[in-house]
Amino acid sequence: MASRSRWPSTRSVLRLFNLLPSYNLSPLLHTVRHNGTVAAAAEVPESRKSPIQILRTAAEVRSWRREQLTKGLTVGLVPTMGALHAGHMRLVQSSMRMNDATMVSIFVNPSQFAPTEDLASYPRDFDADIEQLAAQDGDNRQVDVVFAPHVEEMYPNGIPLHIAEQKGAFVTVHGLSEQLEGRIRPQFFRGVATVVSKLLNIVTPERVYFGQKDIQQTVVVKRLVQDLCYGSVVHVVPTSRDANGLALSSRNAYLTEQTRQDAAAIYKGLQNAVMVYRQNTSAEKIIEAVVSTITEKFDKEEIEYVCVNDKDTLEELETVHPLKGAIVSLAVRVPNKFGGKTRLIDNILL
Ligand code: AMP
């Protein structure tokens, strides 16, 4: 068979935090108008007081960055879209361990959303994000600074969601963006590569952190960093999971209690892939193991894809070479509390 893929169908939150006069960091939904282009996007109102320094502009970030450089301090960057959970915090902890200073960016990036996707309704809770980031680690350290730019700062000429209407500079990582997630979300990795480039140009961190949860994103970003000669080192942090194995995701908030429980079958399927692989290196057999486990809880049609790919090239494999290993990745459309479906993605390394 030529194709082995399946395409069918502290909480030590600074006590100070609670004592401070009330401030409102809640995100607002905002419409950006620039040169005739319009895009709904998340915006954050100005905070009055915050337990963490919040920077809004590239100029502020560059000035902060210069200070760190002058003091000889290393900087780690953790790019996020907010609605932070323990998975994001694991990236933050990695950065805090490895760097003198850690910056977390919170920016819901319009260009990676198709017009049909959930940009307007993407979960946002800026107050809760700041509260989590203000929590100190075991060594009494906390995140140094948050970069929460407005859309105009990142896209000064506007950003229409329809790709055909987008003008200006965008970054595409050819050959790694079209398969897997890229097949379902054709503009996704162009949007990701573009915003990551902007962030790396603004922050110039020594290290930048991404989660294995979005494994194709890590492959795309590593290649972007190599090909465009960025000086930052990309670190990939293992996936954080619920007790039942479900990979933590901001979009899990869309699930019902029942589907959240049922979604445990996704990781069970991936674990079964590893068991099968120990006996059999055929991608077909590995995929069968995943599909048969997931279909104990979900319809076959809800599985968008299960694929076995090379870890660097993302080439689809028929057989896994034991010395090279592979990625098993999938997307499942899980019924949500709005009567629709939420796409969950996950993966495991062989
Ligand atoms: P997002 O806010 O969804 O764009 O995610 C920001 C970063 O957190 C990305 O590098 C994600 O891969 C990472 N991330 C999201 N969920 C998890 C998770 N469950 N475990 C580890 N990293 C994660």
PDB file of N, CA and C in Angstrom, residues 197-279:
ATOM      1  N   SER A 197       8.915  34.047  13.620  1.00  0.00           N
ATOM      2  CA  SER A 197       9.992  34.883  13.076  1.00  0.00           C
ATOM      3  C   SER A 197       9.947  36.273  13.688  1.00  0.00           C
ATOM      4  N   LYS A 198       8.752  36.846  13.748  1.00  0.00           N
ATOM      5  CA  LYS A 198       8.610  38.188  14.327  1.00  0.00           C
ATOM      6  C   LYS A 198       9.090  38.180  15.780  1.00  0.00           C
ATOM      7  N   LEU A 199       8.656  37.168  16.537  1.00  0.00           N
ATOM      8  CA  LEU A 199       9.036  37.107  17.961  1.00  0.00           C
ATOM      9  C   LEU A 199      10.545  36.945  18.120  1.00  0.00           C
ATOM     10  N   LEU A 200      11.136  36.074  17.299  1.00  0.00           N
ATOM     11  CA  LEU A 200      12.592  35.869  17.411  1.00  0.00           C
ATOM     12  C   LEU A 200      13.343  37.137  17.026  1.00  0.00           C
ATOM     13  N   ASN A 201      12.843  37.843  16.040  1.00  0.00           N
ATOM     14  CA  ASN A 201      13.488  39.106  15.642  1.00  0.00           C
ATOM     15  C   ASN A 201      13.384  40.161  16.739  1.00  0.00           C
ATOM     16  N   ILE A 202      12.264  40.182  17.414  1.00  0.00           N
ATOM     17  CA  ILE A 202      12.055  41.208  18.453  1.00  0.00           C
ATOM     18  C   ILE A 202      12.827  40.850  19.731  1.00  0.00           C
ATOM     19  N   VAL A 203      12.730  39.576  20.143  1.00  0.00           N
ATOM     20  CA  VAL A 203      13.258  39.189  21.467  1.00  0.00           C
ATOM     21  C   VAL A 203      14.720  38.727  21.402  1.00  0.00           C
ATOM     22  N   THR A 204      15.116  38.104  20.315  1.00  0.00           N
ATOM     23  CA  THR A 204      16.438  37.470  20.171  1.00  0.00           C
ATOM     24  C   THR A 204      16.833  36.679  21.432  1.00  0.00           C
ATOM     25  N   PRO A 205      15.991  35.705  21.799  1.00  0.00           N
ATOM     26  CA  PRO A 205      16.309  34.940  23.011  1.00  0.00           C
ATOM     27  C   PRO A 205      17.457  33.966  22.756  1.00  0.00           C
ATOM     28  N   GLU A 206      18.154  33.582  23.822  1.00  0.00           N
ATOM     29  CA  GLU A 206      19.157  32.513  23.680  1.00  0.00           C
ATOM     30  C   GLU A 206      18.439  31.195  23.366  1.00  0.00           C
ATOM     31  N   ARG A 207      17.314  30.992  24.051  1.00  0.00           N
ATOM     32  CA  ARG A 207      16.576  29.735  23.880  1.00  0.00           C
ATOM     33  C   ARG A 207      15.088  30.031  23.719  1.00  0.00           C
ATOM     34  N   VAL A 208      14.428  29.176  22.930  1.00  0.00           N
ATOM     35  CA  VAL A 208      12.984  29.335  22.743  1.00  0.00           C
ATOM     36  C   VAL A 208      12.338  27.968  22.934  1.00  0.00           C
ATOM     37  N   TYR A 209      11.173  27.943  23.574  1.00  0.00           N
ATOM     38  CA  TYR A 209      10.594  26.680  24.039  1.00  0.00           C
ATOM     39  C   TYR A 209       9.269  26.379  23.353  1.00  0.00           C
ATOM     40  N   PHE A 210       9.151  25.129  22.879  1.00  0.00           N
ATOM     41  CA  PHE A 210       7.918  24.667  22.249  1.00  0.00           C
ATOM     42  C   PHE A 210       7.555  23.298  22.810  1.00  0.00           C
ATOM     43  N   GLY A 211       6.263  22.957  22.749  1.00  0.00           N
ATOM     44  CA  GLY A 211       5.805  21.686  23.304  1.00  0.00           C
ATOM     45  C   GLY A 211       5.769  20.581  22.262  1.00  0.00           C
ATOM     46  N   GLN A 212       6.120  19.387  22.689  1.00  0.00           N
ATOM     47  CA  GLN A 212       6.017  18.215  21.805  1.00  0.00           C
ATOM     48  C   GLN A 212       4.571  17.969  21.395  1.00  0.00           C
ATOM     49  N   LYS A 213       3.638  18.461  22.189  1.00  0.00           N
ATOM     50  CA  LYS A 213       2.215  18.323  21.885  1.00  0.00           C
ATOM     51  C   LYS A 213       1.939  18.728  20.430  1.00  0.00           C
ATOM     52  N   ASP A 214       2.576  19.794  19.987  1.00  0.00           N
ATOM     53  CA  ASP A 214       2.402  20.258  18.603  1.00  0.00           C
ATOM     54  C   ASP A 214       3.666  19.906  17.833  1.00  0.00           C
ATOM     55  N   ILE A 215       3.811  18.633  17.547  1.00  0.00           N
ATOM     56  CA  ILE A 215       5.125  18.152  17.098  1.00  0.00           C
ATOM     57  C   ILE A 215       5.508  18.671  15.717  1.00  0.00           C
ATOM     58  N   GLN A 216       4.527  18.798  14.823  1.00  0.00           N
ATOM     59  CA  GLN A 216       4.873  19.308  13.489  1.00  0.00           C
ATOM     60  C   GLN A 216       5.355  20.755  13.605  1.00  0.00           C
ATOM     61  N   GLN A 217       4.755  21.486  14.524  1.00  0.00           N
ATOM     62  CA  GLN A 217       5.201  22.870  14.763  1.00  0.00           C
ATOM     63  C   GLN A 217       6.671  22.903  15.171  1.00  0.00           C
ATOM     64  N   THR A 218       7.090  21.930  15.995  1.00  0.00           N
ATOM     65  CA  THR A 218       8.500  21.916  16.429  1.00  0.00           C
ATOM     66  C   THR A 218       9.427  21.631  15.244  1.00  0.00           C
ATOM     67  N   VAL A 219       8.978  20.769  14.340  1.00  0.00           N
ATOM     68  CA  VAL A 219       9.801  20.445  13.160  1.00  0.00           C
ATOM     69  C   VAL A 219       9.905  21.681  12.252  1.00  0.00           C
ATOM     70  N   VAL A 220       8.775  22.345  12.069  1.00  0.00           N
ATOM     71  CA  VAL A 220       8.737  23.551  11.226  1.00  0.00           C
ATOM     72  C   VAL A 220       9.622  24.643  11.835  1.00  0.00           C
ATOM     73  N   VAL A 221       9.506  24.842  13.149  1.00  0.00           N
ATOM     74  CA  VAL A 221      10.256  25.935  13.794  1.00  0.00           C
ATOM     75  C   VAL A 221      11.751  25.641  13.791  1.00  0.00           C
ATOM     76  N   LYS A 222      12.136  24.392  14.016  1.00  0.00           N
ATOM     77  CA  LYS A 222      13.576  24.062  13.996  1.00  0.00           C
ATOM     78  C   LYS A 222      14.162  24.378  12.624  1.00  0.00           C
ATOM     79  N   ARG A 223      13.416  24.035  11.592  1.00  0.00           N
ATOM     80  CA  ARG A 223      13.900  24.273  10.241  1.00  0.00           C
ATOM     81  C   ARG A 223      13.946  25.776   9.925  1.00  0.00           C
ATOM     82  N   LEU A 224      12.930  26.481  10.388  1.00  0.00           N
ATOM     83  CA  LEU A 224      12.879  27.939  10.229  1.00  0.00           C
ATOM     84  C   LEU A 224      14.115  28.581  10.852  1.00  0.00           C
ATOM     85  N   VAL A 225      14.435  28.147  12.067  1.00  0.00           N
ATOM     86  CA  VAL A 225      15.565  28.715  12.804  1.00  0.00           C
ATOM     87  C   VAL A 225      16.885  28.431  12.081  1.00  0.00           C
ATOM     88  N   GLN A 226      16.992  27.203  11.544  1.00  0.00           N
ATOM     89  CA  GLN A 226      18.199  26.833  10.787  1.00  0.00           C
ATOM     90  C   GLN A 226      18.307  27.658   9.512  1.00  0.00           C
ATOM     91  N   ASP A 227      17.224  27.642   8.726  1.00  0.00           N
ATOM     92  CA  ASP A 227      17.288  28.217   7.381  1.00  0.00           C
ATOM     93  C   ASP A 227      17.387  29.735   7.394  1.00  0.00           C
ATOM     94  N   LEU A 228      16.779  30.377   8.379  1.00  0.00           N
ATOM     95  CA  LEU A 228      16.844  31.847   8.426  1.00  0.00           C
ATOM     96  C   LEU A 228      17.922  32.334   9.402  1.00  0.00           C
ATOM     97  N   CYS A 229      18.772  31.388   9.852  1.00  0.00           N
ATOM     98  CA  CYS A 229      19.961  31.742  10.644  1.00  0.00           C
ATOM     99  C   CYS A 229      19.654  32.498  11.925  1.00  0.00           C
ATOM    100  N   TYR A 230      18.591  32.104  12.595  1.00  0.00           N
ATOM    101  CA  TYR A 230      18.337  32.706  13.907  1.00  0.00           C
ATOM    102  C   TYR A 230      19.343  32.141  14.902  1.00  0.00           C
ATOM    103  N   GLY A 231      19.704  32.934  15.878  1.00  0.00           N
ATOM    104  CA  GLY A 231      20.699  32.484  16.849  1.00  0.00           C
ATOM    105  C   GLY A 231      20.106  31.742  18.030  1.00  0.00           C
ATOM    106  N   SER A 232      18.794  31.588  18.071  1.00  0.00           N
ATOM    107  CA  SER A 232      18.161  30.951  19.241  1.00  0.00           C
ATOM    108  C   SER A 232      18.194  29.437  19.115  1.00  0.00           C
ATOM    109  N   VAL A 233      18.330  28.770  20.247  1.00  0.00           N
ATOM    110  CA  VAL A 233      18.276  27.301  20.261  1.00  0.00           C
ATOM    111  C   VAL A 233      16.850  26.888  20.609  1.00  0.00           C
ATOM    112  N   VAL A 234      16.298  25.959  19.802  1.00  0.00           N
ATOM    113  CA  VAL A 234      14.921  25.502  20.020  1.00  0.00           C
ATOM    114  C   VAL A 234      14.927  24.327  20.990  1.00  0.00           C
ATOM    115  N   HIS A 235      14.153  24.430  22.058  1.00  0.00           N
ATOM    116  CA  HIS A 235      14.008  23.319  23.003  1.00  0.00           C
ATOM    117  C   HIS A 235      12.585  22.777  22.942  1.00  0.00           C
ATOM    118  N   VAL A 236      12.482  21.456  22.863  1.00  0.00           N
ATOM    119  CA  VAL A 236      11.162  20.820  22.803  1.00  0.00           C
ATOM    120  C   VAL A 236      10.894  20.147  24.152  1.00  0.00           C
ATOM    121  N   VAL A 237       9.746  20.474  24.722  1.00  0.00           N
ATOM    122  CA  VAL A 237       9.406  20.003  26.071  1.00  0.00           C
ATOM    123  C   VAL A 237       8.305  18.941  25.956  1.00  0.00           C
ATOM    124  N   PRO A 238       8.435  17.823  26.698  1.00  0.00           N
ATOM    125  CA  PRO A 238       7.445  16.737  26.582  1.00  0.00           C
ATOM    126  C   PRO A 238       6.009  17.194  26.884  1.00  0.00           C
ATOM    127  N   THR A 239       5.070  16.445  26.347  1.00  0.00           N
ATOM    128  CA  THR A 239       3.647  16.780  26.499  1.00  0.00           C
ATOM    129  C   THR A 239       3.163  16.542  27.922  1.00  0.00           C
ATOM    130  N   SER A 240       2.447  17.519  28.466  1.00  0.00           N
ATOM    131  CA  SER A 240       1.801  17.351  29.778  1.00  0.00           C
ATOM    132  C   SER A 240       0.393  16.826  29.554  1.00  0.00           C
ATOM    133  N   ARG A 241      -0.010  15.919  30.425  1.00  0.00           N
ATOM    134  CA  ARG A 241      -1.289  15.240  30.230  1.00  0.00           C
ATOM    135  C   ARG A 241      -2.146  15.272  31.491  1.00  0.00           C
ATOM    136  N   ASP A 242      -3.483  15.159  31.292  1.00  0.00           N
ATOM    137  CA  ASP A 242      -4.393  14.942  32.413  1.00  0.00           C
ATOM    138  C   ASP A 242      -4.077  13.582  33.013  1.00  0.00           C
ATOM    139  N   ALA A 243      -4.642  13.317  34.198  1.00  0.00           N
ATOM    140  CA  ALA A 243      -4.411  12.021  34.840  1.00  0.00           C
ATOM    141  C   ALA A 243      -4.831  10.876  33.922  1.00  0.00           C
ATOM    142  N   ASN A 244      -5.847  11.097  33.074  1.00  0.00           N
ATOM    143  CA  ASN A 244      -6.325  10.013  32.202  1.00  0.00           C
ATOM    144  C   ASN A 244      -5.531   9.918  30.892  1.00  0.00           C
ATOM    145  N   GLY A 245      -4.527  10.748  30.731  1.00  0.00           N
ATOM    146  CA  GLY A 245      -3.680  10.664  29.533  1.00  0.00           C
ATOM    147  C   GLY A 245      -3.985  11.717  28.491  1.00  0.00           C
ATOM    148  N   LEU A 246      -5.144  12.363  28.572  1.00  0.00           N
ATOM    149  CA  LEU A 246      -5.499  13.383  27.572  1.00  0.00           C
ATOM    150  C   LEU A 246      -4.474  14.516  27.600  1.00  0.00           C
ATOM    151  N   ALA A 247      -3.918  14.821  26.434  1.00  0.00           N
ATOM    152  CA  ALA A 247      -2.933  15.913  26.350  1.00  0.00           C
ATOM    153  C   ALA A 247      -3.606  17.230  26.718  1.00  0.00           C
ATOM    154  N   LEU A 248      -2.982  17.998  27.603  1.00  0.00           N
ATOM    155  CA  LEU A 248      -3.568  19.283  27.991  1.00  0.00           C
ATOM    156  C   LEU A 248      -3.593  20.209  26.781  1.00  0.00           C
ATOM    157  N   SER A 249      -4.697  20.909  26.642  1.00  0.00           N
ATOM    158  CA  SER A 249      -4.843  21.848  25.525  1.00  0.00           C
ATOM    159  C   SER A 249      -5.844  22.915  25.935  1.00  0.00           C
ATOM    160  N   SER A 250      -5.612  24.136  25.485  1.00  0.00           N
ATOM    161  CA  SER A 250      -6.568  25.216  25.787  1.00  0.00           C
ATOM    162  C   SER A 250      -7.949  24.842  25.243  1.00  0.00           C
ATOM    163  N   ARG A 251      -7.976  24.121  24.132  1.00  0.00           N
ATOM    164  CA  ARG A 251      -9.257  23.779  23.512  1.00  0.00           C
ATOM    165  C   ARG A 251     -10.003  22.669  24.246  1.00  0.00           C
ATOM    166  N   ASN A 252      -9.365  22.008  25.237  1.00  0.00           N
ATOM    167  CA  ASN A 252     -10.098  20.995  26.015  1.00  0.00           C
ATOM    168  C   ASN A 252     -11.273  21.636  26.742  1.00  0.00           C
ATOM    169  N   ALA A 253     -11.203  22.959  26.934  1.00  0.00           N
ATOM    170  CA  ALA A 253     -12.299  23.678  27.599  1.00  0.00           C
ATOM    171  C   ALA A 253     -13.600  23.539  26.804  1.00  0.00           C
ATOM    172  N   TYR A 254     -13.509  23.198  25.533  1.00  0.00           N
ATOM    173  CA  TYR A 254     -14.710  23.051  24.709  1.00  0.00           C
ATOM    174  C   TYR A 254     -15.418  21.711  24.959  1.00  0.00           C
ATOM    175  N   LEU A 255     -14.723  20.754  25.595  1.00  0.00           N
ATOM    176  CA  LEU A 255     -15.265  19.391  25.708  1.00  0.00           C
ATOM    177  C   LEU A 255     -16.289  19.271  26.831  1.00  0.00           C
ATOM    178  N   THR A 256     -17.163  18.271  26.719  1.00  0.00           N
ATOM    179  CA  THR A 256     -18.059  17.953  27.834  1.00  0.00           C
ATOM    180  C   THR A 256     -17.280  17.055  28.795  1.00  0.00           C
ATOM    181  N   GLU A 257     -17.840  16.860  29.985  1.00  0.00           N
ATOM    182  CA  GLU A 257     -17.195  15.969  30.955  1.00  0.00           C
ATOM    183  C   GLU A 257     -17.014  14.578  30.337  1.00  0.00           C
ATOM    184  N   GLN A 258     -18.090  14.138  29.614  1.00  0.00           N
ATOM    185  CA  GLN A 258     -18.056  12.795  29.023  1.00  0.00           C
ATOM    186  C   GLN A 258     -17.003  12.685  27.929  1.00  0.00           C
ATOM    187  N   THR A 259     -16.993  13.656  27.011  1.00  0.00           N
ATOM    188  CA  THR A 259     -16.040  13.527  25.895  1.00  0.00           C
ATOM    189  C   THR A 259     -14.605  13.713  26.384  1.00  0.00           C
ATOM    190  N   ARG A 260     -14.459  14.458  27.472  1.00  0.00           N
ATOM    191  CA  ARG A 260     -13.116  14.629  28.049  1.00  0.00           C
ATOM    192  C   ARG A 260     -12.612  13.280  28.583  1.00  0.00           C
ATOM    193  N   GLN A 261     -13.567  12.535  29.184  1.00  0.00           N
ATOM    194  CA  GLN A 261     -13.186  11.193  29.662  1.00  0.00           C
ATOM    195  C   GLN A 261     -12.921  10.255  28.489  1.00  0.00           C
ATOM    196  N   ASP A 262     -13.828  10.284  27.518  1.00  0.00           N
ATOM    197  CA  ASP A 262     -13.680   9.388  26.358  1.00  0.00           C
ATOM    198  C   ASP A 262     -12.370   9.660  25.605  1.00  0.00           C
ATOM    199  N   ALA A 263     -11.961  10.927  25.617  1.00  0.00           N
ATOM    200  CA  ALA A 263     -10.769  11.311  24.853  1.00  0.00           C
ATOM    201  C   ALA A 263      -9.496  10.665  25.400  1.00  0.00           C
ATOM    202  N   ALA A 264      -9.613  10.022  26.549  1.00  0.00           N
ATOM    203  CA  ALA A 264      -8.468   9.261  27.077  1.00  0.00           C
ATOM    204  C   ALA A 264      -8.067   8.163  26.091  1.00  0.00           C
ATOM    205  N   ALA A 265      -9.036   7.723  25.258  1.00  0.00           N
ATOM    206  CA  ALA A 265      -8.771   6.661  24.280  1.00  0.00           C
ATOM    207  C   ALA A 265      -7.687   7.087  23.286  1.00  0.00           C
ATOM    208  N   ILE A 266      -7.523   8.389  23.103  1.00  0.00           N
ATOM    209  CA  ILE A 266      -6.542   8.871  22.119  1.00  0.00           C
ATOM    210  C   ILE A 266      -5.128   8.496  22.563  1.00  0.00           C
ATOM    211  N   TYR A 267      -4.817   8.784  23.816  1.00  0.00           N
ATOM    212  CA  TYR A 267      -3.464   8.465  24.299  1.00  0.00           C
ATOM    213  C   TYR A 267      -3.289   6.959  24.477  1.00  0.00           C
ATOM    214  N   LYS A 268      -4.403   6.305  24.871  1.00  0.00           N
ATOM    215  CA  LYS A 268      -4.336   4.839  24.974  1.00  0.00           C
ATOM    216  C   LYS A 268      -3.951   4.252  23.618  1.00  0.00           C
ATOM    217  N   GLY A 269      -4.558   4.791  22.567  1.00  0.00           N
ATOM    218  CA  GLY A 269      -4.246   4.330  21.208  1.00  0.00           C
ATOM    219  C   GLY A 269      -2.774   4.541  20.879  1.00  0.00           C
ATOM    220  N   LEU A 270      -2.242   5.689  21.266  1.00  0.00           N
ATOM    221  CA  LEU A 270      -0.834   5.973  20.971  1.00  0.00           C
ATOM    222  C   LEU A 270       0.086   5.049  21.772  1.00  0.00           C
ATOM    223  N   GLN A 271      -0.329   4.763  23.008  1.00  0.00           N
ATOM    224  CA  GLN A 271       0.481   3.823  23.810  1.00  0.00           C
ATOM    225  C   GLN A 271       0.452   2.423  23.194  1.00  0.00           C
ATOM    226  N   ASN A 272      -0.717   2.061  22.647  1.00  0.00           N
ATOM    227  CA  ASN A 272      -0.809   0.763  21.969  1.00  0.00           C
ATOM    228  C   ASN A 272       0.090   0.728  20.735  1.00  0.00           C
ATOM    229  N   ALA A 273       0.235   1.879  20.096  1.00  0.00           N
ATOM    230  CA  ALA A 273       1.130   1.952  18.929  1.00  0.00           C
ATOM    231  C   ALA A 273       2.546   1.560  19.348  1.00  0.00           C
ATOM    232  N   VAL A 274       2.965   2.027  20.504  1.00  0.00           N
ATOM    233  CA  VAL A 274       4.316   1.719  20.979  1.00  0.00           C
ATOM    234  C   VAL A 274       4.442   0.224  21.262  1.00  0.00           C
ATOM    235  N   MET A 275       3.393  -0.363  21.834  1.00  0.00           N
ATOM    236  CA  MET A 275       3.422  -1.803  22.147  1.00  0.00           C
ATOM    237  C   MET A 275       3.534  -2.619  20.860  1.00  0.00           C
ATOM    238  N   VAL A 276       2.717  -2.251  19.863  1.00  0.00           N
ATOM    239  CA  VAL A 276       2.733  -2.983  18.590  1.00  0.00           C
ATOM    240  C   VAL A 276       4.104  -2.839  17.930  1.00  0.00           C
ATOM    241  N   TYR A 277       4.640  -1.642  17.966  1.00  0.00           N
ATOM    242  CA  TYR A 277       5.929  -1.352  17.320  1.00  0.00           C
ATOM    243  C   TYR A 277       7.043  -2.233  17.879  1.00  0.00           C
ATOM    244  N   ARG A 278       6.918  -2.615  19.156  1.00  0.00           N
ATOM    245  CA  ARG A 278       7.961  -3.477  19.749  1.00  0.00           C
ATOM    246  C   ARG A 278       7.993  -4.836  19.063  1.00  0.00           C
ATOM    247  N   GLN A 279       6.831  -5.251  18.471  1.00  0.00           N
ATOM    248  CA  GLN A 279       6.764  -6.547  17.783  1.00  0.00           C
ATOM    249  C   GLN A 279       6.843  -6.405  16.273  1.00  0.00           C
TER     250      GLN A 279
END
